[in-house]
Amino acid sequence: MKTLSYMSVLALLLWPGLTSAEDEPTEEVEPIVVTGSRTEHALSDAPVATEVVSAEDIEASGAENVAEALADRVGIDLFSSYQGSGVRLQGLEPEHVLILIDGERLGGRIGGVIDLTRIPTENVERIEIVKGASSALYGSDAMGGVINIITRGARSRYEGNARASYGTMNTIETRGGVGIRNDNWNSRLSGGWQQADSHDLDPSDPATTTSAYQQWNLSNRTVYTHTRNIKVSGRADYLRRDLQGIDSNSQGAVFDRRNLTETLSASMGPEFRFDGPSKLKLSGSYNLFRDQFVYDQHKSEALDKDEETTEQLGQITLQYDELIGGEHLITVGAEGLYETLETERLKTGSGDRKRAALFMQDEWTANLDPLVLIAPGARLDYDSQFGAHPTPKLTLRVDPIQELVLRMTVGMGFRAPTFKELLMLFENPSVGYLVEGNPDLKPETSKNINLGAEIKPNDSVWLSLNLFYNKIDNLIFTEPTTATDSDTIRYRYVNIASARTQGLEASARFEIT
């Protein structure tokens, strides 16, 4: 059996037909990851530490959605609130963690949180997790890290599956999918429908503990391979969720609550491979998030609410990768983003922003035996709301022996102020407060360092240690403004504070048989 060098594996990934058949690995192929460097790497060769939750892991756990699939992962703090199930990385809040689907941004944050329960797992091939500031490659919101959800295609020439279950509280779950795969086409269509009744743990008050819900979703991923060097990929997902429950407040008011959420996302783009080897990829994506919230007070209309929020996000990305001289894997790219938000909570009722960015990275293999890899990178974002913002990053990987991998990443991150933080004007007269945005907000910024070691003495034992430190400046909070003659307390978003998170993460994996 012949062992491929690190650079030979990179060449295979950029140009699958470049090496001869006798050079192809005969062992089981390990997972391919893209998130840490925006280029394809075998998991063991990734310059940045990347954790993978595979489809087999998800199936074994019985997870119905991405939140459940991440619930027991080391170093991932999953929490639930009225905003949904969000995730913290390295002590940083959900608004500092970027969520991607197939490398494209996912919209629809509520209070800074993307609800991961709204992403079903039947169409997930794997979930890639990169911790630490990643704004040098991905821009805003990646201060704490990136979670990239990779959707799956058909694995067999023809495939189909279906399952259904029934449980307590009239819970019904149905899921299924069909797929086709041949020399030119790989397409898979999946969907599901779920429902459950509400539940009340405390019958002494009128409020329900959990909401009744109905949800259905439909997803498709299709890849058309024209020739070995030209292919086109497309993806589309739709989800509709209806939550209904009963709430009460301390003054004794009782409300019927309904929250109807719809999400639509789609992406498409070609990929070209050239001699060199090199690769050019163009992709465009669109996200629509629509949230309707109704509060109907019993026997009164004083505190009724009927709010609708519509967010749209469009993105275009162009990326070029080339392997130069067998030592440098160069990645350069550009992104354009256009975002709109319509809601009654904004002063003007709506807002829009544009963002353009350039990014580059040089993955330099300074030495092969022992492996020494240095990967400097940088990105420049220009946002119509706050101007230009640069974010550099440096990654170092050293393999002193075959069983030990040492990594260091030093980088900067940022989070752009949201529309609501910039433009909000919301009053809650029942409680007596008013919150207003601040168009002069600056982006939150961070400086980050990660020091890690992975030890694999044999095929059955794997140990990992990671030391992290984050310093965040210009944190956005609300603070009381100058008092007025009225009883209403006024709050305004401001850049008010700095913070630090630091810690040590340790994990171990053993295979008994």
Coordinates of C-alpha atoms in Angstrom, one line a residue:
M1 CA 0.0 0.0 0.0
K2 CA 1.4 3.4 -0.9
T3 CA 1.0 6.4 1.5
L4 CA 0.0 9.7 -0.1
S5 CA 1.9 12.8 1.0
Y6 CA 0.0 15.8 2.4
M7 CA 0.4 17.8 -0.8
S8 CA -0.7 14.8 -2.9
V9 CA -3.9 14.6 -1.0
L10 CA -4.5 18.3 -1.6
A11 CA -3.9 17.8 -5.3
L12 CA -6.4 14.9 -5.3
L13 CA -9.0 17.1 -3.7
L14 CA -8.5 20.0 -6.2
W15 CA -8.2 17.7 -9.2
P16 CA -9.5 14.2 -8.7
G17 CA -8.1 12.9 -12.0
L18 CA -4.6 14.4 -11.5
T19 CA -2.9 11.4 -9.9
S20 CA -2.7 7.9 -11.4
A21 CA -4.7 5.0 -10.2
E22 CA -1.8 3.4 -8.5
D23 CA -1.5 6.5 -6.2
E24 CA -5.1 6.4 -5.1
P25 CA -5.5 5.4 -1.4
T26 CA -6.9 1.9 -0.8
E27 CA -7.9 2.5 2.8
E28 CA -11.3 3.7 3.8
V29 CA -11.6 7.4 2.9
E30 CA -11.9 9.6 6.0
P31 CA -14.2 12.6 6.2
I32 CA -13.5 15.6 4.0
V33 CA -14.0 19.0 5.7
V34 CA -14.1 22.5 4.3
T35 CA -15.0 24.9 7.1
G36 CA -11.7 25.7 8.7
S37 CA -10.0 26.9 5.5
R38 CA -12.8 27.1 2.9
T39 CA -11.0 24.4 0.9
E40 CA -11.4 20.7 1.0
H41 CA -9.1 18.7 3.3
A42 CA -9.1 15.2 4.7
L43 CA -10.1 15.6 8.4
S44 CA -6.6 14.5 9.7
D45 CA -4.9 17.1 7.3
A46 CA -7.0 20.1 8.2
P47 CA -4.9 23.1 9.3
V48 CA -7.5 24.2 11.8
A49 CA -9.0 21.8 14.4
T50 CA -12.3 20.7 13.0
E51 CA -14.9 18.5 14.8
V52 CA -17.3 16.5 12.7
V53 CA -20.7 15.1 13.6
S54 CA -21.3 12.5 11.0
A55 CA -24.6 11.1 9.6
E56 CA -23.8 7.9 11.5
D57 CA -23.4 9.8 14.7
I58 CA -26.7 11.6 14.2
E59 CA -28.5 8.3 13.4
A60 CA -27.0 6.6 16.4
S61 CA -28.1 9.4 18.7
G62 CA -31.6 9.5 17.4
A63 CA -31.4 13.3 17.0
E64 CA -34.4 14.8 15.1
N65 CA -32.8 18.2 14.6
V66 CA -29.4 19.9 14.6
A67 CA -29.9 21.1 18.2
E68 CA -30.3 17.6 19.4
A69 CA -27.3 16.4 17.3
L70 CA -25.1 18.9 19.1
A71 CA -26.5 18.5 22.6
D72 CA -23.8 16.1 23.9
R73 CA -20.7 17.5 22.1
V74 CA -17.7 18.5 24.2
G75 CA -17.2 22.3 24.4
I76 CA -20.7 23.1 22.9
D77 CA -23.1 24.9 25.3
L78 CA -26.6 24.4 24.0
F79 CA -29.4 26.3 25.7
S80 CA -33.1 26.9 25.1
S81 CA -35.3 30.0 25.5
Y82 CA -38.2 31.8 23.9
Q83 CA -35.7 32.5 21.0
G84 CA -35.2 28.8 20.4
S85 CA -32.2 26.5 20.9
G86 CA -28.9 28.4 20.4
V87 CA -25.3 27.5 20.9
R88 CA -22.4 29.1 22.7
L89 CA -18.8 28.4 21.7
Q90 CA -15.8 29.2 24.0
G91 CA -18.1 31.2 26.3
L92 CA -19.3 33.5 23.5
E93 CA -23.0 34.0 23.0
P94 CA -25.1 32.7 20.0
E95 CA -24.9 36.0 18.2
H96 CA -21.1 35.4 18.0
V97 CA -21.4 32.0 16.3
L98 CA -21.9 31.9 12.5
I99 CA -24.3 29.2 11.2
L100 CA -23.9 28.0 7.6
I101 CA -25.6 25.6 5.4
D102 CA -23.3 24.2 2.7
G103 CA -21.1 27.2 3.3
E104 CA -23.8 29.8 2.9
R105 CA -25.1 32.1 5.7
L106 CA -28.4 31.1 7.3
G107 CA -30.7 34.0 8.3
G108 CA -33.5 34.4 10.7
R109 CA -31.9 35.3 14.1
I110 CA -34.3 36.2 16.9
G111 CA -32.6 38.1 19.7
G112 CA -29.3 37.1 18.1
V113 CA -30.2 33.4 18.1
I114 CA -30.7 31.1 15.2
D115 CA -33.0 28.3 16.4
L116 CA -31.2 25.1 15.5
T117 CA -34.4 23.0 16.2
R118 CA -35.8 24.3 13.0
I119 CA -33.1 22.4 11.0
P120 CA -34.2 18.7 10.7
T121 CA -31.5 16.1 10.4
E122 CA -32.9 13.8 7.7
N123 CA -31.1 15.8 5.0
V124 CA -27.8 16.3 6.9
E125 CA -24.6 14.6 5.8
R126 CA -22.4 16.0 8.5
I127 CA -21.9 19.0 10.8
E128 CA -18.5 20.7 10.9
I129 CA -17.6 22.7 14.0
V130 CA -14.7 25.2 14.1
K131 CA -14.0 27.0 17.3
G132 CA -12.3 30.4 17.6
A133 CA -12.4 33.6 15.6
S134 CA -13.1 32.8 11.9
S135 CA -13.9 36.3 10.6
A136 CA -10.8 36.3 8.4
L137 CA -12.6 33.9 6.1
Y138 CA -16.3 34.3 6.9
G139 CA -16.7 37.9 8.1
S140 CA -19.3 39.1 10.6
D141 CA -20.7 36.9 13.4
A142 CA -17.8 34.4 13.4
M143 CA -16.1 35.7 16.6
G144 CA -16.7 32.5 18.5
G145 CA -16.6 30.0 15.7
V146 CA -18.5 28.5 12.8
I147 CA -21.0 25.6 12.5
N148 CA -21.4 24.4 8.9
I149 CA -24.2 22.0 8.2
I150 CA -23.5 20.0 5.1
T151 CA -26.5 18.6 3.3
R152 CA -26.5 15.1 1.8
G153 CA -27.0 13.8 -1.7
A154 CA -28.0 10.3 -2.8
R155 CA -25.6 7.5 -1.7
S156 CA -26.9 4.8 -4.0
R157 CA -28.1 4.5 -7.6
Y158 CA -31.7 4.5 -6.3
E159 CA -32.6 4.9 -2.7
G160 CA -35.7 5.6 -0.6
N161 CA -36.6 5.6 3.1
A162 CA -39.5 6.4 5.3
R163 CA -40.4 6.2 8.9
A164 CA -43.2 7.2 11.3
S165 CA -43.7 7.2 15.0
Y166 CA -46.4 8.1 17.5
G167 CA -45.9 9.0 21.2
T168 CA -47.3 10.8 24.2
M169 CA -49.0 14.2 23.9
N170 CA -50.3 13.0 20.5
T171 CA -46.8 13.4 19.1
I172 CA -46.6 12.2 15.5
E173 CA -43.3 12.2 13.5
T174 CA -43.1 11.2 9.8
R175 CA -40.0 11.5 7.7
G176 CA -38.8 10.2 4.4
G177 CA -36.7 10.7 1.3
V178 CA -35.9 9.5 -2.2
G179 CA -32.7 9.8 -4.3
I180 CA -31.1 9.0 -7.5
R181 CA -27.4 8.8 -8.5
N182 CA -25.6 8.1 -11.8
D183 CA -22.7 9.4 -13.8
N184 CA -24.1 12.9 -14.3
W185 CA -26.8 13.4 -11.7
N186 CA -27.0 13.1 -7.9
S187 CA -30.3 14.3 -6.5
R188 CA -32.1 13.7 -3.2
L189 CA -35.5 14.9 -2.1
S190 CA -36.5 14.6 1.6
G191 CA -39.3 15.9 3.8
G192 CA -41.2 15.5 7.1
W193 CA -44.2 16.4 9.1
Q194 CA -44.5 16.6 12.9
Q195 CA -47.1 17.6 15.4
A196 CA -47.6 17.5 19.2
D197 CA -50.1 18.8 21.7
S198 CA -49.2 21.3 24.4
H199 CA -48.4 20.2 27.9
D200 CA -49.0 21.8 31.3
L201 CA -46.9 20.8 34.3
D202 CA -48.8 23.3 36.7
P203 CA -52.6 23.1 36.3
S204 CA -52.9 25.7 39.1
D205 CA -52.2 28.5 36.6
P206 CA -53.7 29.0 33.1
A207 CA -50.4 29.0 31.2
T208 CA -49.1 26.0 29.3
T209 CA -45.6 24.7 30.0
T210 CA -44.9 23.7 26.4
S211 CA -46.5 24.8 23.1
A212 CA -48.5 22.7 20.7
Y213 CA -46.8 22.6 17.3
Q214 CA -47.2 21.5 13.8
Q215 CA -44.3 21.6 11.4
W216 CA -43.5 20.4 7.9
N217 CA -40.4 20.7 5.8
L218 CA -39.2 19.8 2.3
S219 CA -35.5 19.8 1.1
N220 CA -33.7 19.0 -2.1
R221 CA -30.0 18.8 -3.1
T222 CA -29.0 18.2 -6.7
V223 CA -25.5 18.1 -8.3
Y224 CA -25.1 17.9 -12.1
T225 CA -21.6 16.8 -13.3
H226 CA -21.2 17.9 -16.9
T227 CA -17.6 16.7 -17.2
R228 CA -15.0 15.8 -14.7
N229 CA -14.0 19.5 -14.5
I230 CA -17.4 21.2 -14.6
K231 CA -20.3 20.6 -12.2
V232 CA -23.3 22.6 -11.0
S233 CA -24.8 22.3 -7.5
G234 CA -28.2 23.4 -6.2
R235 CA -30.1 23.3 -2.9
A236 CA -33.5 24.4 -1.7
D237 CA -35.2 24.1 1.7
Y238 CA -38.6 25.1 3.0
L239 CA -39.9 24.9 6.6
R240 CA -43.2 25.9 8.1
R241 CA -43.7 25.8 11.9
D242 CA -46.8 26.8 13.9
L243 CA -46.5 27.1 17.7
Q244 CA -49.5 27.7 19.9
G245 CA -49.8 28.1 23.7
I246 CA -51.2 30.1 26.6
D247 CA -49.2 32.6 28.6
S248 CA -49.9 34.7 31.7
N249 CA -48.1 37.6 33.4
S250 CA -47.7 38.7 37.0
Q251 CA -50.7 41.1 36.8
G252 CA -53.0 38.1 36.0
A253 CA -53.5 38.8 32.3
V254 CA -53.9 35.7 30.2
F255 CA -52.9 35.5 26.5
D256 CA -53.4 33.1 23.7
R257 CA -50.0 33.0 21.9
R258 CA -49.3 31.9 18.3
N259 CA -46.0 32.0 16.6
L260 CA -45.9 31.1 12.9
T261 CA -42.5 30.8 11.3
E262 CA -41.6 30.2 7.6
T263 CA -38.1 29.8 6.3
L264 CA -36.9 29.4 2.7
S265 CA -33.3 29.0 1.5
A266 CA -31.9 28.2 -1.9
S267 CA -28.4 28.3 -3.4
M268 CA -26.9 27.4 -6.8
G269 CA -23.6 27.7 -8.5
P270 CA -21.0 26.1 -10.9
E271 CA -17.6 24.8 -10.0
F272 CA -14.7 24.6 -12.5
R273 CA -11.5 22.6 -12.1
F274 CA -8.4 23.5 -14.1
D275 CA -4.9 22.1 -14.6
G276 CA -2.4 23.3 -12.1
P277 CA -4.3 22.1 -10.1
S278 CA -6.8 24.9 -9.4
K279 CA -10.5 25.4 -8.8
L280 CA -13.0 28.2 -9.4
K281 CA -16.4 28.2 -7.6
L282 CA -19.2 30.7 -8.0
S283 CA -22.3 30.5 -5.8
G284 CA -25.4 32.5 -5.1
S285 CA -27.8 32.1 -2.3
Y286 CA -31.1 33.5 -1.0
N287 CA -32.7 33.3 2.5
L288 CA -36.2 34.3 3.5
F289 CA -37.3 34.3 7.1
R290 CA -40.9 35.3 8.0
D291 CA -42.1 35.3 11.6
Q292 CA -45.7 36.2 12.7
F293 CA -46.4 36.6 16.4
V294 CA -49.9 37.1 17.8
Y295 CA -50.7 37.8 21.5
D296 CA -54.5 37.8 22.1
Q297 CA -55.4 38.8 25.7
H298 CA -58.4 37.2 27.2
K299 CA -61.4 39.5 27.8
S300 CA -59.4 42.6 26.7
E301 CA -57.5 44.1 23.8
A302 CA -55.3 46.4 25.8
L303 CA -52.1 44.2 25.5
D304 CA -52.9 42.5 22.2
K305 CA -50.0 42.2 19.8
D306 CA -49.9 41.3 16.1
E307 CA -46.3 41.6 14.8
E308 CA -44.7 40.4 11.6
T309 CA -41.0 40.3 10.8
T310 CA -39.7 39.5 7.3
E311 CA -35.9 39.2 6.7
Q312 CA -34.3 38.6 3.3
L313 CA -30.7 37.8 2.7
G314 CA -28.9 37.4 -0.6
Q315 CA -25.3 36.5 -1.1
I316 CA -22.9 36.0 -4.0
T317 CA -19.5 34.3 -3.5
L318 CA -16.6 33.8 -5.9
Q319 CA -13.6 31.7 -4.7
Y320 CA -10.5 30.6 -6.5
D321 CA -8.0 28.0 -5.2
E322 CA -4.7 27.1 -6.7
L323 CA -1.8 24.8 -5.6
I324 CA 1.5 26.5 -6.5
G325 CA 4.9 24.8 -6.5
G326 CA 3.7 22.0 -4.4
E327 CA 4.0 24.1 -1.3
H328 CA 1.4 26.9 -1.4
L329 CA -2.4 26.4 -1.6
I330 CA -3.6 29.9 -2.4
T331 CA -7.3 30.9 -1.7
V332 CA -8.7 34.2 -2.8
G333 CA -12.2 35.3 -3.0
A334 CA -14.9 38.0 -2.9
E335 CA -18.4 38.2 -1.4
G336 CA -21.3 40.5 -1.8
L337 CA -24.3 40.5 0.6
Y338 CA -27.6 42.4 0.6
E339 CA -29.9 42.2 3.6
T340 CA -33.4 43.7 4.3
L341 CA -35.6 43.6 7.4
E342 CA -39.2 44.7 7.7
T343 CA -40.8 44.9 11.2
E344 CA -42.9 47.3 13.2
R345 CA -40.1 47.5 15.8
L346 CA -37.9 49.5 13.5
K347 CA -38.2 53.3 13.6
T348 CA -38.7 53.4 9.8
G349 CA -40.5 50.1 9.5
S350 CA -37.7 48.6 7.4
G351 CA -34.0 48.7 6.9
D352 CA -31.4 47.4 4.4
R353 CA -27.7 47.0 4.3
K354 CA -25.0 46.0 1.7
R355 CA -21.7 44.4 2.4
A356 CA -18.7 43.6 0.1
A357 CA -15.6 41.7 1.1
L358 CA -12.3 40.4 -0.2
F359 CA -10.5 37.5 1.5
M360 CA -7.3 35.5 0.9
Q361 CA -5.2 32.8 2.6
D362 CA -1.9 31.1 1.8
E363 CA -1.6 27.6 3.2
W364 CA 2.1 27.2 3.0
T365 CA 3.7 23.8 3.7
A366 CA 7.1 24.9 5.0
N367 CA 8.2 21.3 5.7
L368 CA 6.9 17.8 5.0
D369 CA 8.8 15.6 7.5
P370 CA 8.0 16.6 10.1
L371 CA 5.0 18.5 8.8
V372 CA 5.1 22.3 9.4
L373 CA 2.2 24.3 7.9
I374 CA 1.8 28.0 8.1
A375 CA -1.5 29.6 7.0
P376 CA -1.7 33.4 7.1
G377 CA -5.0 34.9 6.0
A378 CA -6.9 38.2 6.0
R379 CA -10.3 39.7 5.0
L380 CA -11.6 43.2 4.4
D381 CA -15.3 43.9 4.8
Y382 CA -17.0 47.1 3.8
D383 CA -20.5 47.5 5.3
S384 CA -22.9 50.3 4.2
Q385 CA -23.8 50.7 7.9
F386 CA -20.4 51.2 9.5
G387 CA -17.7 51.3 6.8
A388 CA -14.5 49.1 6.4
H389 CA -13.3 46.5 8.8
P390 CA -10.2 44.3 8.4
T391 CA -9.7 40.9 10.1
P392 CA -6.3 39.0 9.9
K393 CA -5.6 35.5 11.1
L394 CA -2.5 33.2 11.4
T395 CA -2.6 29.4 11.8
L396 CA 0.4 27.2 12.6
R397 CA 0.3 23.4 12.5
V398 CA 3.3 21.2 13.5
D399 CA 3.3 17.4 13.5
P400 CA 6.5 16.6 15.4
I401 CA 5.7 12.9 15.3
Q402 CA 3.0 10.9 13.5
E403 CA 1.0 10.4 16.7
L404 CA 1.0 14.1 17.7
V405 CA -0.5 17.2 16.1
L406 CA 0.1 20.7 17.6
R407 CA -1.9 23.7 16.4
M408 CA -2.0 27.4 17.1
T409 CA -4.4 30.0 15.7
V410 CA -4.3 33.7 16.4
G411 CA -7.0 35.9 14.9
M412 CA -9.4 38.7 15.1
G413 CA -13.2 38.7 14.7
F414 CA -16.1 41.1 14.5
R415 CA -19.9 41.2 14.7
A416 CA -21.8 43.9 12.8
P417 CA -24.6 45.6 14.7
T418 CA -28.0 44.2 13.8
F419 CA -30.8 46.2 12.3
K420 CA -32.7 46.2 15.6
E421 CA -29.6 47.4 17.5
L422 CA -29.2 50.2 14.9
L423 CA -32.8 51.2 14.2
M424 CA -35.2 49.7 16.8
L425 CA -37.9 51.7 18.4
F426 CA -40.1 49.5 20.6
E427 CA -42.3 50.3 23.6
N428 CA -43.9 47.9 26.0
P429 CA -46.4 50.0 27.9
S430 CA -47.6 47.1 30.1
V431 CA -44.2 46.9 31.7
G432 CA -43.2 50.5 31.3
Y433 CA -40.1 50.6 29.1
L434 CA -39.0 51.7 25.7
V435 CA -36.0 50.5 23.7
E436 CA -34.4 52.5 20.9
G437 CA -31.6 51.7 18.5
N438 CA -28.4 53.7 18.0
P439 CA -27.3 54.3 14.4
D440 CA -23.8 55.3 15.6
L441 CA -23.0 51.8 17.0
K442 CA -19.5 50.4 16.2
P443 CA -19.0 46.7 15.4
E444 CA -18.0 44.4 18.3
T445 CA -14.4 43.2 17.8
S446 CA -12.4 40.4 19.3
K447 CA -8.8 39.1 19.6
N448 CA -8.5 35.3 19.9
I449 CA -5.9 32.7 20.5
N450 CA -6.3 28.9 20.4
L451 CA -3.5 26.4 21.4
G452 CA -4.3 22.8 20.8
A453 CA -2.8 19.3 20.8
E454 CA -4.2 16.0 19.4
I455 CA -2.7 12.7 20.5
K456 CA -3.5 9.4 18.7
P457 CA -1.2 6.7 20.0
N458 CA -3.1 4.0 18.1
D459 CA -6.4 3.5 16.2
S460 CA -8.4 3.0 19.3
V461 CA -7.4 6.0 21.4
W462 CA -7.7 9.8 20.6
L463 CA -7.0 12.6 23.1
S464 CA -7.4 16.4 22.6
L465 CA -6.6 19.5 24.6
N466 CA -7.4 23.1 23.6
L467 CA -6.6 26.3 25.5
F468 CA -8.5 29.4 24.3
Y469 CA -8.5 33.1 25.2
N470 CA -10.9 35.7 23.8
K471 CA -10.9 39.4 24.4
I472 CA -14.0 41.3 23.1
D473 CA -14.3 45.0 22.8
N474 CA -17.2 47.4 22.1
L475 CA -19.8 44.9 23.4
I476 CA -23.3 46.1 22.6
F477 CA -25.7 46.4 25.6
T478 CA -28.7 48.5 26.5
E479 CA -28.4 51.2 29.2
P480 CA -30.9 53.6 30.6
T481 CA -30.9 57.0 29.0
T482 CA -31.7 60.4 30.5
A483 CA -34.9 60.3 32.6
T484 CA -38.0 61.9 31.3
D485 CA -41.1 63.2 32.9
S486 CA -43.1 60.1 32.0
D487 CA -43.0 56.8 34.0
T488 CA -41.5 55.0 31.0
I489 CA -37.9 53.9 31.3
R490 CA -35.9 54.5 28.1
Y491 CA -33.1 52.1 27.1
R492 CA -30.7 52.6 24.3
Y493 CA -28.1 50.3 22.6
V494 CA -24.5 51.4 23.2
N495 CA -21.0 50.1 22.9
I496 CA -20.4 49.9 26.6
A497 CA -18.0 47.2 27.7
S498 CA -15.2 44.8 27.1
A499 CA -15.1 41.1 28.2
R500 CA -12.8 38.1 28.3
T501 CA -13.4 34.4 28.1
Q502 CA -10.8 31.8 28.6
G503 CA -10.6 28.1 29.3
L504 CA -9.3 24.7 28.7
E505 CA -11.3 22.0 26.7
A506 CA -10.3 18.4 27.0
S507 CA -11.8 15.4 25.3
A508 CA -11.0 11.7 24.8
R509 CA -12.4 9.0 22.6
F510 CA -11.8 5.2 23.0
E511 CA -13.0 2.4 20.9
I512 CA -13.5 -0.7 23.0
T513 CA -14.1 -3.1 20.1

